[in-house]
Amino acid sequence: MITKSILFLASMFFGVVFATEMALYPTGPSQDSAFVRFVNGSESSLEIVASGSKSKILLNEKKPSSNFFPIAANKEIKGQFVGETFKSDVALTVKPGEFVSAVAVLKDNKLKPIIVRETPDDFNSLKASVALYNLSGSQCNVASLVIVGKGVNLVEKVQQNQIARRSINPLNISVELSCDNKNTGINFNLGNLQAGKRYTLFALPGSKSAHLKFTEDTLQ
Amino acid sequence: MATTTLLAGLSILVIGDSHLAFPDHLLNSLHNDLLAQGAQVHSIGVCGSNPVDWVKGAKGTCGKAEKIGTSPAKVYGMTEGTIPIKELIKSEKTNLVVIVQGDTIASYDKPSLPKSWIWQQVSTLSREVGETNTKCIWVGPAWGSEGGKFRKTFARVEELSNLIEKNVSPCQYLNSLKLSKPGAWATIDGQHFTAPGYKLWGEAITEAIVSSKGLTK
């Protein structure tokens, strides 16, 4: 009787243990996500055409940037920026966790892709995140963004081909581009920034002076 | 826990991963504790599920269980999957969603946290719930114990919890790491608790929900 009771208790005990034992399952992906987008940094319309396919996206004044596409990390992708008079091949590889922008700019009368890499760690659904990519070459050696009406910098002293990103409270703000510590009069209204969203302002070379383009960093 | 009517009138939907997918896990303890506070409760756990799996629905890999009201828990097959959260909220007129997710996105066996992927996972599900204007609480991962077959570490679970906390809005974050000391609740494999551990976690979650302002009124 005592033996039976002990066995019963043991089976109850082990039954509980075995019931909770489970198969090993993944606790995450084999590697972090990787993203790429294509941006028209010139002053006329372009298309980005994927290599080996007929897929293409129009990048114009209204929508200068594609969404961020999730792609396989560490695997080269190729394409071509195609404009009315200019073309430029682009090839790049994205590492896990990176958000890469391929930005086509016109330099010395040639279309040239600039590859900009971000590995963000400022994800925050209570803040808006705004970046400045200074790709304007010698037209703006050191770029800052001044919040109009406040006189304070949103981001400051961004060198050529560098980026700066800042998390801010979601507000409706306008910014002015400052180059080499001089206000340029080039203003941009960012509109109602929303919490949890990410945005990028591109400072780009222009026919007369640097210009700004703005996009939300939307995931496809 | 003492029986009260503090949550009376609330229809609570609890969804989550393996911590809810077996009767002797939170599926009974948390569910029954919420019932005891007067709420209507429907709990569904899908082992191994990620947050985004609850947006469109996805097959499971290691078990699913469900409990509705005072009925006994129902255990399903290994590949039974998730149900889109908006469908569940709409069909049950849910007032409060409780999401128990964290350990399945921690990449404990990898050298670094996949932050971009986790951001997508967490923000996508919380935004999906937010679009229904339903209040929600995201219950983050608990300490567990270090090692085991999932290779959980205290440092990684703390890093993960901090990242999830910043990205659950409009849900509120319930930080399970504040509910116990590291290693205080015994586990069977580093990640899953023994039944007494799940009882303590369920009680602590329920107490936090009862005392959270703005969620239950």
Tab-separated table of C-alpha atoms in Angstrom:
chain	number	residue	atom	x	y	z
A	1	MET	CA	0.000	0.000	0.000
A	2	ILE	CA	2.797	2.347	1.008
A	3	THR	CA	4.761	1.392	-2.124
A	4	LYS	CA	1.722	2.050	-4.311
A	5	SER	CA	1.230	5.467	-2.699
A	6	ILE	CA	4.878	6.383	-3.231
A	7	LEU	CA	4.667	5.306	-6.887
A	8	PHE	CA	1.481	7.306	-7.338
A	9	LEU	CA	3.063	10.413	-5.813
A	10	ALA	CA	6.208	9.881	-7.875
A	11	SER	CA	4.201	9.537	-11.083
A	12	MET	CA	2.261	12.687	-10.206
A	13	PHE	CA	5.492	14.543	-9.533
A	14	PHE	CA	7.296	13.321	-12.625
A	15	GLY	CA	4.124	13.709	-14.650
A	16	VAL	CA	4.194	17.425	-13.911
A	17	VAL	CA	7.852	17.671	-14.813
A	18	PHE	CA	7.450	15.755	-18.059
A	19	ALA	CA	4.361	17.729	-19.020
A	20	THR	CA	6.348	20.959	-19.019
A	21	GLU	CA	9.393	19.555	-20.818
A	22	MET	CA	9.288	20.739	-24.398
A	23	ALA	CA	11.202	20.676	-27.625
A	24	LEU	CA	13.969	23.175	-28.240
A	25	TYR	CA	12.589	25.930	-30.447
A	26	PRO	CA	14.329	28.962	-31.965
A	27	THR	CA	14.485	32.078	-29.797
A	28	GLY	CA	15.109	34.369	-32.728
A	29	PRO	CA	16.230	34.490	-36.343
A	30	SER	CA	19.550	33.085	-37.548
A	31	GLN	CA	20.613	36.695	-38.098
A	32	ASP	CA	19.195	40.181	-37.740
A	33	SER	CA	17.076	41.783	-40.463
A	34	ALA	CA	18.766	43.719	-43.286
A	35	PHE	CA	17.188	46.485	-45.339
A	36	VAL	CA	17.980	48.528	-48.439
A	37	ARG	CA	16.331	51.528	-50.073
A	38	PHE	CA	17.049	53.552	-53.192
A	39	VAL	CA	17.002	57.330	-53.224
A	40	ASN	CA	17.047	59.843	-56.051
A	41	GLY	CA	19.441	62.571	-54.956
A	42	SER	CA	19.414	64.342	-58.308
A	43	GLU	CA	17.110	67.125	-59.447
A	44	SER	CA	15.337	65.124	-62.177
A	45	SER	CA	13.333	61.875	-62.163
A	46	LEU	CA	15.082	58.509	-62.066
A	47	GLU	CA	14.140	54.860	-62.010
A	48	ILE	CA	15.905	52.147	-60.081
A	49	VAL	CA	15.897	48.921	-62.075
A	50	ALA	CA	16.695	45.604	-60.397
A	51	SER	CA	19.397	43.600	-62.143
A	52	GLY	CA	18.126	40.470	-63.860
A	53	SER	CA	14.473	41.407	-63.633
A	54	LYS	CA	12.008	43.900	-65.012
A	55	SER	CA	11.233	45.318	-61.566
A	56	LYS	CA	11.647	49.073	-61.425
A	57	ILE	CA	10.592	51.917	-59.182
A	58	LEU	CA	10.105	55.543	-60.176
A	59	LEU	CA	11.913	57.976	-57.902
A	60	ASN	CA	10.732	61.510	-58.542
A	61	GLU	CA	10.274	64.839	-56.790
A	62	LYS	CA	7.054	63.639	-55.152
A	63	LYS	CA	8.547	60.385	-53.876
A	64	PRO	CA	12.342	60.526	-54.059
A	65	SER	CA	12.912	57.374	-52.016
A	66	SER	CA	11.743	53.791	-52.174
A	67	ASN	CA	10.666	52.024	-49.009
A	68	PHE	CA	13.240	49.996	-47.112
A	69	PHE	CA	13.112	46.482	-48.569
A	70	PRO	CA	14.035	43.520	-46.368
A	71	ILE	CA	16.755	41.535	-48.141
A	72	ALA	CA	19.060	38.625	-47.407
A	73	ALA	CA	22.076	39.863	-45.458
A	74	ASN	CA	25.601	39.437	-46.796
A	75	LYS	CA	24.386	38.750	-50.327
A	76	GLU	CA	25.203	41.196	-53.116
A	77	ILE	CA	22.350	42.888	-54.924
A	78	LYS	CA	22.746	44.800	-58.175
A	79	GLY	CA	20.694	47.337	-60.043
A	80	GLN	CA	20.872	50.459	-62.144
A	81	PHE	CA	19.688	54.021	-61.665
A	82	VAL	CA	18.283	55.136	-65.008
A	83	GLY	CA	17.460	58.748	-65.867
A	84	GLU	CA	16.653	60.505	-69.124
A	85	THR	CA	20.288	61.302	-69.802
A	86	PHE	CA	22.230	59.488	-67.097
A	87	LYS	CA	22.703	55.900	-65.903
A	88	SER	CA	24.626	54.444	-63.032
A	89	ASP	CA	25.145	50.870	-61.878
A	90	VAL	CA	24.813	50.146	-58.192
A	91	ALA	CA	25.935	47.029	-56.302
A	92	LEU	CA	25.929	46.579	-52.568
A	93	THR	CA	25.841	44.109	-49.717
A	94	VAL	CA	23.948	44.677	-46.472
A	95	LYS	CA	25.080	43.289	-43.138
A	96	PRO	CA	22.622	41.951	-40.530
A	97	GLY	CA	21.020	44.839	-38.621
A	98	GLU	CA	21.921	47.438	-41.262
A	99	PHE	CA	19.631	49.886	-43.004
A	100	VAL	CA	21.457	50.821	-46.211
A	101	SER	CA	20.530	53.666	-48.553
A	102	ALA	CA	21.817	53.788	-52.126
A	103	VAL	CA	21.562	57.462	-53.059
A	104	ALA	CA	22.100	58.551	-56.674
A	105	VAL	CA	23.696	62.011	-56.875
A	106	LEU	CA	24.865	64.023	-59.840
A	107	LYS	CA	28.544	64.917	-59.572
A	108	ASP	CA	30.777	66.342	-62.314
A	109	ASN	CA	27.925	65.747	-64.747
A	110	LYS	CA	27.887	62.020	-63.875
A	111	LEU	CA	25.361	60.048	-61.896
A	112	LYS	CA	27.066	58.383	-58.959
A	113	PRO	CA	25.637	56.160	-56.209
A	114	ILE	CA	26.607	56.924	-52.624
A	115	ILE	CA	26.070	54.055	-50.201
A	116	VAL	CA	25.042	55.157	-46.707
A	117	ARG	CA	24.933	52.639	-43.863
A	118	GLU	CA	23.059	52.888	-40.575
A	119	THR	CA	22.897	50.317	-37.786
A	120	PRO	CA	20.278	51.890	-35.550
A	121	ASP	CA	19.815	51.091	-31.904
A	122	ASP	CA	17.549	54.003	-30.983
A	123	PHE	CA	14.226	52.269	-31.638
A	124	ASN	CA	11.598	53.966	-29.496
A	125	SER	CA	7.848	54.054	-30.107
A	126	LEU	CA	7.417	57.199	-27.988
A	127	LYS	CA	9.846	59.325	-30.030
A	128	ALA	CA	10.246	60.414	-33.623
A	129	SER	CA	13.688	59.725	-35.057
A	130	VAL	CA	15.124	62.187	-37.593
A	131	ALA	CA	18.396	61.770	-39.470
A	132	LEU	CA	20.442	64.087	-41.652
A	133	TYR	CA	22.543	62.487	-44.393
A	134	ASN	CA	25.002	65.087	-45.650
A	135	LEU	CA	25.686	64.042	-49.237
A	136	SER	CA	25.970	67.553	-50.668
A	137	GLY	CA	29.709	67.484	-51.306
A	138	SER	CA	31.580	70.756	-51.282
A	139	GLN	CA	28.351	72.763	-51.403
A	140	CYS	CA	27.903	72.080	-47.690
A	141	ASN	CA	31.054	70.760	-46.073
A	142	VAL	CA	29.631	70.754	-42.555
A	143	ALA	CA	25.836	70.618	-42.306
A	144	SER	CA	23.526	71.396	-39.405
A	145	LEU	CA	19.742	71.596	-39.144
A	146	VAL	CA	18.392	74.534	-37.192
A	147	ILE	CA	14.819	74.321	-35.851
A	148	VAL	CA	13.016	77.345	-37.295
A	149	GLY	CA	11.697	79.670	-34.642
A	150	LYS	CA	13.710	78.003	-31.892
A	151	GLY	CA	17.234	78.792	-33.003
A	152	VAL	CA	18.497	75.448	-31.738
A	153	ASN	CA	20.114	72.695	-33.742
A	154	LEU	CA	18.234	69.485	-34.428
A	155	VAL	CA	21.509	67.911	-35.549
A	156	GLU	CA	24.822	69.650	-35.975
A	157	LYS	CA	28.200	69.495	-37.652
A	158	VAL	CA	27.545	66.595	-39.984
A	159	GLN	CA	30.590	66.171	-42.209
A	160	GLN	CA	30.484	65.204	-45.903
A	161	ASN	CA	29.101	61.704	-46.469
A	162	GLN	CA	28.335	61.357	-42.763
A	163	ILE	CA	25.035	61.018	-40.962
A	164	ALA	CA	23.569	62.106	-37.643
A	165	ARG	CA	20.314	60.899	-36.141
A	166	ARG	CA	18.357	62.197	-33.178
A	167	SER	CA	15.241	61.065	-31.317
A	168	ILE	CA	12.842	63.894	-30.562
A	169	ASN	CA	9.358	64.407	-29.228
A	170	PRO	CA	6.840	64.148	-32.058
A	171	LEU	CA	6.127	67.751	-33.065
A	172	ASN	CA	5.370	69.810	-36.134
A	173	ILE	CA	8.663	71.526	-36.959
A	174	SER	CA	10.455	73.247	-39.792
A	175	VAL	CA	14.212	73.162	-40.141
A	176	GLU	CA	16.745	75.317	-41.943
A	177	LEU	CA	19.926	73.933	-43.432
A	178	SER	CA	23.060	75.546	-42.090
A	179	CYS	CA	26.289	75.037	-44.025
A	180	ASP	CA	29.691	75.720	-42.539
A	181	ASN	CA	28.035	77.687	-39.708
A	182	LYS	CA	26.071	79.911	-42.093
A	183	ASN	CA	22.309	79.862	-42.472
A	184	THR	CA	21.376	79.072	-46.072
A	185	GLY	CA	17.715	80.100	-46.125
A	186	ILE	CA	16.918	76.562	-47.331
A	187	ASN	CA	13.951	75.611	-45.173
A	188	PHE	CA	11.963	72.403	-44.961
A	189	ASN	CA	8.726	71.774	-43.087
A	190	LEU	CA	8.869	68.227	-41.705
A	191	GLY	CA	5.137	68.308	-40.923
A	192	ASN	CA	3.598	66.396	-38.044
A	193	LEU	CA	6.266	63.949	-36.989
A	194	GLN	CA	4.751	60.853	-35.442
A	195	ALA	CA	5.923	58.854	-32.456
A	196	GLY	CA	7.586	55.589	-33.369
A	197	LYS	CA	8.343	56.692	-36.920
A	198	ARG	CA	11.732	57.294	-38.454
A	199	TYR	CA	12.585	59.997	-40.997
A	200	THR	CA	15.554	61.101	-43.082
A	201	LEU	CA	16.536	64.460	-44.529
A	202	PHE	CA	19.059	64.276	-47.329
A	203	ALA	CA	21.316	67.276	-47.954
A	204	LEU	CA	22.158	66.896	-51.644
A	205	PRO	CA	24.156	68.717	-54.299
A	206	GLY	CA	22.142	71.004	-56.586
A	207	SER	CA	22.724	72.916	-59.798
A	208	LYS	CA	23.184	76.135	-57.814
A	209	SER	CA	23.365	75.148	-54.158
A	210	ALA	CA	22.697	72.272	-51.805
A	211	HIS	CA	19.070	71.184	-51.500
A	212	LEU	CA	17.050	69.044	-49.082
A	213	LYS	CA	14.855	66.011	-49.673
A	214	PHE	CA	12.800	64.408	-46.944
A	215	THR	CA	11.359	60.935	-46.556
A	216	GLU	CA	9.799	58.687	-43.961
A	217	ASP	CA	11.844	55.534	-43.424
A	218	THR	CA	9.002	53.191	-44.300
A	219	LEU	CA	9.526	49.438	-44.266
A	220	GLN	CA	8.124	47.500	-47.201
B	1	MET	CA	-5.024	35.072	-4.657
B	2	ALA	CA	-8.072	36.467	-2.921
B	3	THR	CA	-11.257	36.614	-4.974
B	4	THR	CA	-12.416	40.160	-5.746
B	5	THR	CA	-14.492	42.018	-8.321
B	6	LEU	CA	-11.743	44.484	-9.202
B	7	LEU	CA	-11.724	43.390	-12.856
B	8	ALA	CA	-15.466	42.812	-13.164
B	9	GLY	CA	-16.863	43.841	-16.535
B	10	LEU	CA	-13.568	43.396	-18.361
B	11	SER	CA	-13.209	40.966	-21.234
B	12	ILE	CA	-9.533	40.042	-21.196
B	13	LEU	CA	-7.726	38.270	-24.016
B	14	VAL	CA	-4.381	36.770	-23.058
B	15	ILE	CA	-2.065	35.638	-25.858
B	16	GLY	CA	1.485	34.428	-25.744
B	17	ASP	CA	4.201	31.878	-26.385
B	18	SER	CA	5.187	28.673	-24.591
B	19	HIS	CA	4.663	30.297	-21.204
B	20	LEU	CA	0.942	30.096	-21.993
B	21	ALA	CA	0.889	27.003	-24.180
B	22	PHE	CA	0.699	24.358	-21.467
B	23	PRO	CA	-1.882	23.961	-18.698
B	24	ASP	CA	0.654	24.014	-15.856
B	25	HIS	CA	2.214	27.226	-17.164
B	26	LEU	CA	0.511	30.638	-17.065
B	27	LEU	CA	-2.436	29.143	-18.943
B	28	ASN	CA	-3.947	28.039	-15.648
B	29	SER	CA	-2.244	30.271	-13.093
B	30	LEU	CA	-2.603	33.702	-14.737
B	31	HIS	CA	-5.940	32.832	-16.306
B	32	ASN	CA	-7.479	31.662	-13.046
B	33	ASP	CA	-6.062	34.628	-11.117
B	34	LEU	CA	-7.667	37.060	-13.600
B	35	LEU	CA	-10.944	35.110	-13.414
B	36	ALA	CA	-10.807	35.399	-9.632
B	37	GLN	CA	-10.779	39.183	-9.974
B	38	GLY	CA	-14.106	39.067	-11.812
B	39	ALA	CA	-12.937	39.364	-15.434
B	40	GLN	CA	-14.049	37.287	-18.398
B	41	VAL	CA	-10.880	35.663	-19.670
B	42	HIS	CA	-9.786	33.873	-22.836
B	43	SER	CA	-6.167	32.693	-22.917
B	44	ILE	CA	-4.338	31.246	-25.923
B	45	GLY	CA	-0.727	30.136	-25.993
B	46	VAL	CA	1.236	28.953	-29.011
B	47	CYS	CA	4.656	27.534	-28.189
B	48	GLY	CA	7.490	29.209	-30.092
B	49	SER	CA	5.265	31.969	-31.484
B	50	ASN	CA	6.733	35.371	-32.299
B	51	PRO	CA	4.782	38.636	-31.895
B	52	VAL	CA	4.202	39.083	-35.629
B	53	ASP	CA	2.689	35.579	-35.773
B	54	TRP	CA	-0.307	37.111	-33.981
B	55	VAL	CA	-0.832	39.701	-36.725
B	56	LYS	CA	-1.612	37.445	-39.683
B	57	GLY	CA	-1.682	34.005	-38.096
B	58	ALA	CA	1.052	31.383	-38.347
B	59	LYS	CA	1.496	27.679	-37.747
B	60	GLY	CA	2.923	26.524	-34.452
B	61	THR	CA	5.818	24.156	-33.993
B	62	CYS	CA	5.740	22.863	-30.455
B	63	GLY	CA	2.239	22.976	-29.019
B	64	LYS	CA	-0.815	25.115	-28.427
B	65	ALA	CA	-3.368	25.321	-25.640
B	66	GLU	CA	-6.372	27.469	-24.888
B	67	LYS	CA	-8.620	28.181	-21.934
B	68	ILE	CA	-11.957	29.973	-22.016
B	69	GLY	CA	-13.576	31.129	-18.806
B	70	THR	CA	-13.884	28.348	-16.242
B	71	SER	CA	-13.719	25.529	-18.820
B	72	PRO	CA	-10.778	23.147	-18.597
B	73	ALA	CA	-7.752	23.982	-20.711
B	74	LYS	CA	-7.875	22.520	-24.201
B	75	VAL	CA	-4.597	21.195	-25.595
B	76	TYR	CA	-4.085	21.134	-29.385
B	77	GLY	CA	-1.560	19.480	-31.707
B	78	MET	CA	2.006	20.603	-32.207
B	79	THR	CA	1.382	22.530	-35.428
B	80	GLU	CA	-1.797	24.328	-34.373
B	81	GLY	CA	-1.100	28.013	-34.753
B	82	THR	CA	-1.964	31.569	-33.868
B	83	ILE	CA	-5.102	33.507	-34.753
B	84	PRO	CA	-4.838	37.132	-35.976
B	85	ILE	CA	-5.243	39.447	-33.006
B	86	LYS	CA	-7.747	41.727	-34.730
B	87	GLU	CA	-10.040	38.751	-35.403
B	88	LEU	CA	-9.880	37.723	-31.769
B	89	ILE	CA	-10.511	41.230	-30.459
B	90	LYS	CA	-13.442	41.752	-32.800
B	91	SER	CA	-15.133	38.419	-32.113
B	92	GLU	CA	-14.810	38.662	-28.349
B	93	LYS	CA	-15.364	42.380	-27.804
B	94	THR	CA	-12.118	42.460	-25.860
B	95	ASN	CA	-11.477	45.379	-23.465
B	96	LEU	CA	-7.944	44.456	-22.532
B	97	VAL	CA	-5.295	42.458	-24.370
B	98	VAL	CA	-2.466	40.914	-22.368
B	99	ILE	CA	0.518	39.895	-24.501
B	100	VAL	CA	3.078	37.527	-22.992
B	101	GLN	CA	5.992	37.608	-25.404
B	102	GLY	CA	9.747	37.951	-25.117
B	103	ASP	CA	11.769	34.768	-24.785
B	104	THR	CA	11.068	33.666	-28.370
B	105	ILE	CA	12.716	36.784	-29.803
B	106	ALA	CA	15.788	37.009	-27.575
B	107	SER	CA	18.270	35.021	-29.705
B	108	TYR	CA	19.825	33.652	-26.532
B	109	ASP	CA	22.096	31.385	-28.559
B	110	LYS	CA	23.456	34.225	-30.713
B	111	PRO	CA	26.211	36.675	-29.776
B	112	SER	CA	24.055	39.783	-30.159
B	113	LEU	CA	20.444	40.880	-29.921
B	114	PRO	CA	18.768	41.218	-33.369
B	115	LYS	CA	17.500	44.707	-32.587
B	116	SER	CA	16.086	45.603	-35.996
B	117	TRP	CA	14.127	42.369	-36.191
B	118	ILE	CA	12.859	42.710	-32.616
B	119	TRP	CA	11.805	46.303	-33.284
B	120	GLN	CA	9.763	45.086	-36.255
B	121	GLN	CA	8.239	42.266	-34.231
B	122	VAL	CA	7.237	44.323	-31.210
B	123	SER	CA	6.141	47.516	-32.939
B	124	THR	CA	4.097	45.622	-35.544
B	125	LEU	CA	2.010	43.741	-32.973
B	126	SER	CA	1.552	46.663	-30.583
B	127	ARG	CA	0.527	48.920	-33.467
B	128	GLU	CA	-1.922	46.248	-34.670
B	129	VAL	CA	-3.610	46.179	-31.256
B	130	GLY	CA	-3.463	49.985	-31.065
B	131	GLU	CA	-5.413	50.290	-34.317
B	132	THR	CA	-8.375	48.627	-32.575
B	133	ASN	CA	-8.277	51.181	-29.726
B	134	THR	CA	-8.150	48.286	-27.273
B	135	LYS	CA	-6.091	48.744	-24.144
B	136	CYS	CA	-3.174	46.394	-23.851
B	137	ILE	CA	-0.433	45.293	-21.534
B	138	TRP	CA	2.751	43.707	-22.823
B	139	VAL	CA	4.188	41.303	-20.252
B	140	GLY	CA	7.925	41.131	-20.835
B	141	PRO	CA	10.199	38.160	-20.195
B	142	ALA	CA	11.035	37.020	-16.670
B	143	TRP	CA	14.525	36.278	-15.368
B	144	GLY	CA	14.448	32.498	-15.569
B	145	SER	CA	17.843	31.025	-14.787
B	146	GLU	CA	21.098	31.191	-16.685
B	147	GLY	CA	22.102	28.405	-19.053
B	148	GLY	CA	19.883	25.465	-19.936
B	149	LYS	CA	19.144	24.297	-23.439
B	150	PHE	CA	17.929	27.735	-24.565
B	151	ARG	CA	21.169	29.327	-23.248
B	152	LYS	CA	19.334	32.141	-21.511
B	153	THR	CA	21.411	34.741	-19.673
B	154	PHE	CA	20.393	37.465	-17.244
B	155	ALA	CA	22.283	40.089	-19.250
B	156	ARG	CA	20.498	39.211	-22.499
B	157	VAL	CA	17.023	39.079	-20.979
B	158	GLU	CA	17.617	42.487	-19.386
B	159	GLU	CA	18.827	43.943	-22.700
B	160	LEU	CA	15.798	42.454	-24.442
B	161	SER	CA	13.373	43.741	-21.824
B	162	ASN	CA	14.756	47.285	-22.182
B	163	LEU	CA	14.322	47.153	-25.961
B	164	ILE	CA	10.777	45.771	-25.798
B	165	GLU	CA	9.791	48.365	-23.189
B	166	LYS	CA	10.734	51.210	-25.546
B	167	ASN	CA	8.667	49.857	-28.395
B	168	VAL	CA	5.334	48.592	-27.006
B	169	SER	CA	3.457	51.895	-27.122
B	170	PRO	CA	0.468	52.238	-27.300
B	171	CYS	CA	0.520	49.177	-25.038
B	172	GLN	CA	1.813	49.538	-21.504
B	173	TYR	CA	4.836	47.521	-20.495
B	174	LEU	CA	4.748	45.195	-17.532
B	175	ASN	CA	8.368	44.539	-16.659
B	176	SER	CA	8.527	40.977	-15.341
B	177	LEU	CA	12.132	41.524	-14.263
B	178	LYS	CA	10.779	43.739	-11.493
B	179	LEU	CA	8.484	40.996	-10.237
B	180	SER	CA	11.230	38.747	-8.855
B	181	LYS	CA	14.954	38.581	-8.248
B	182	PRO	CA	17.157	36.868	-10.875
B	183	GLY	CA	16.894	33.103	-10.464
B	184	ALA	CA	14.299	33.343	-7.696
B	185	TRP	CA	11.733	31.247	-9.559
B	186	ALA	CA	13.001	27.727	-10.321
B	187	THR	CA	13.072	26.614	-13.957
B	188	ILE	CA	13.181	23.269	-15.706
B	189	ASP	CA	15.389	24.403	-18.574
B	190	GLY	CA	16.516	27.957	-17.831
B	191	GLN	CA	13.524	29.470	-19.609
B	192	HIS	CA	10.378	27.642	-18.440
B	193	PHE	CA	9.415	27.654	-14.807
B	194	THR	CA	8.245	24.846	-12.589
B	195	ALA	CA	4.560	25.006	-11.669
B	196	PRO	CA	5.265	26.977	-8.441
B	197	GLY	CA	7.193	29.533	-10.514
B	198	TYR	CA	4.306	29.980	-12.931
B	199	LYS	CA	1.953	30.378	-9.970
B	200	LEU	CA	4.088	33.220	-8.599
B	201	TRP	CA	4.473	34.874	-12.010
B	202	GLY	CA	0.716	34.643	-12.657
B	203	GLU	CA	-0.076	36.203	-9.279
B	204	ALA	CA	2.436	39.004	-9.793
B	205	ILE	CA	1.089	39.807	-13.273
B	206	THR	CA	-2.482	39.869	-11.982
B	207	GLU	CA	-1.572	42.142	-9.076
B	208	ALA	CA	0.189	44.514	-11.464
B	209	ILE	CA	-2.827	44.580	-13.799
B	210	VAL	CA	-5.221	45.212	-10.923
B	211	SER	CA	-3.116	48.086	-9.654
B	212	SER	CA	-2.298	49.627	-13.044
B	213	LYS	CA	-4.029	52.939	-13.509
B	214	GLY	CA	-6.070	53.585	-16.605
B	215	LEU	CA	-6.191	49.996	-17.778
B	216	THR	CA	-8.950	48.502	-15.740
B	217	LYS	CA	-11.346	51.424	-15.545
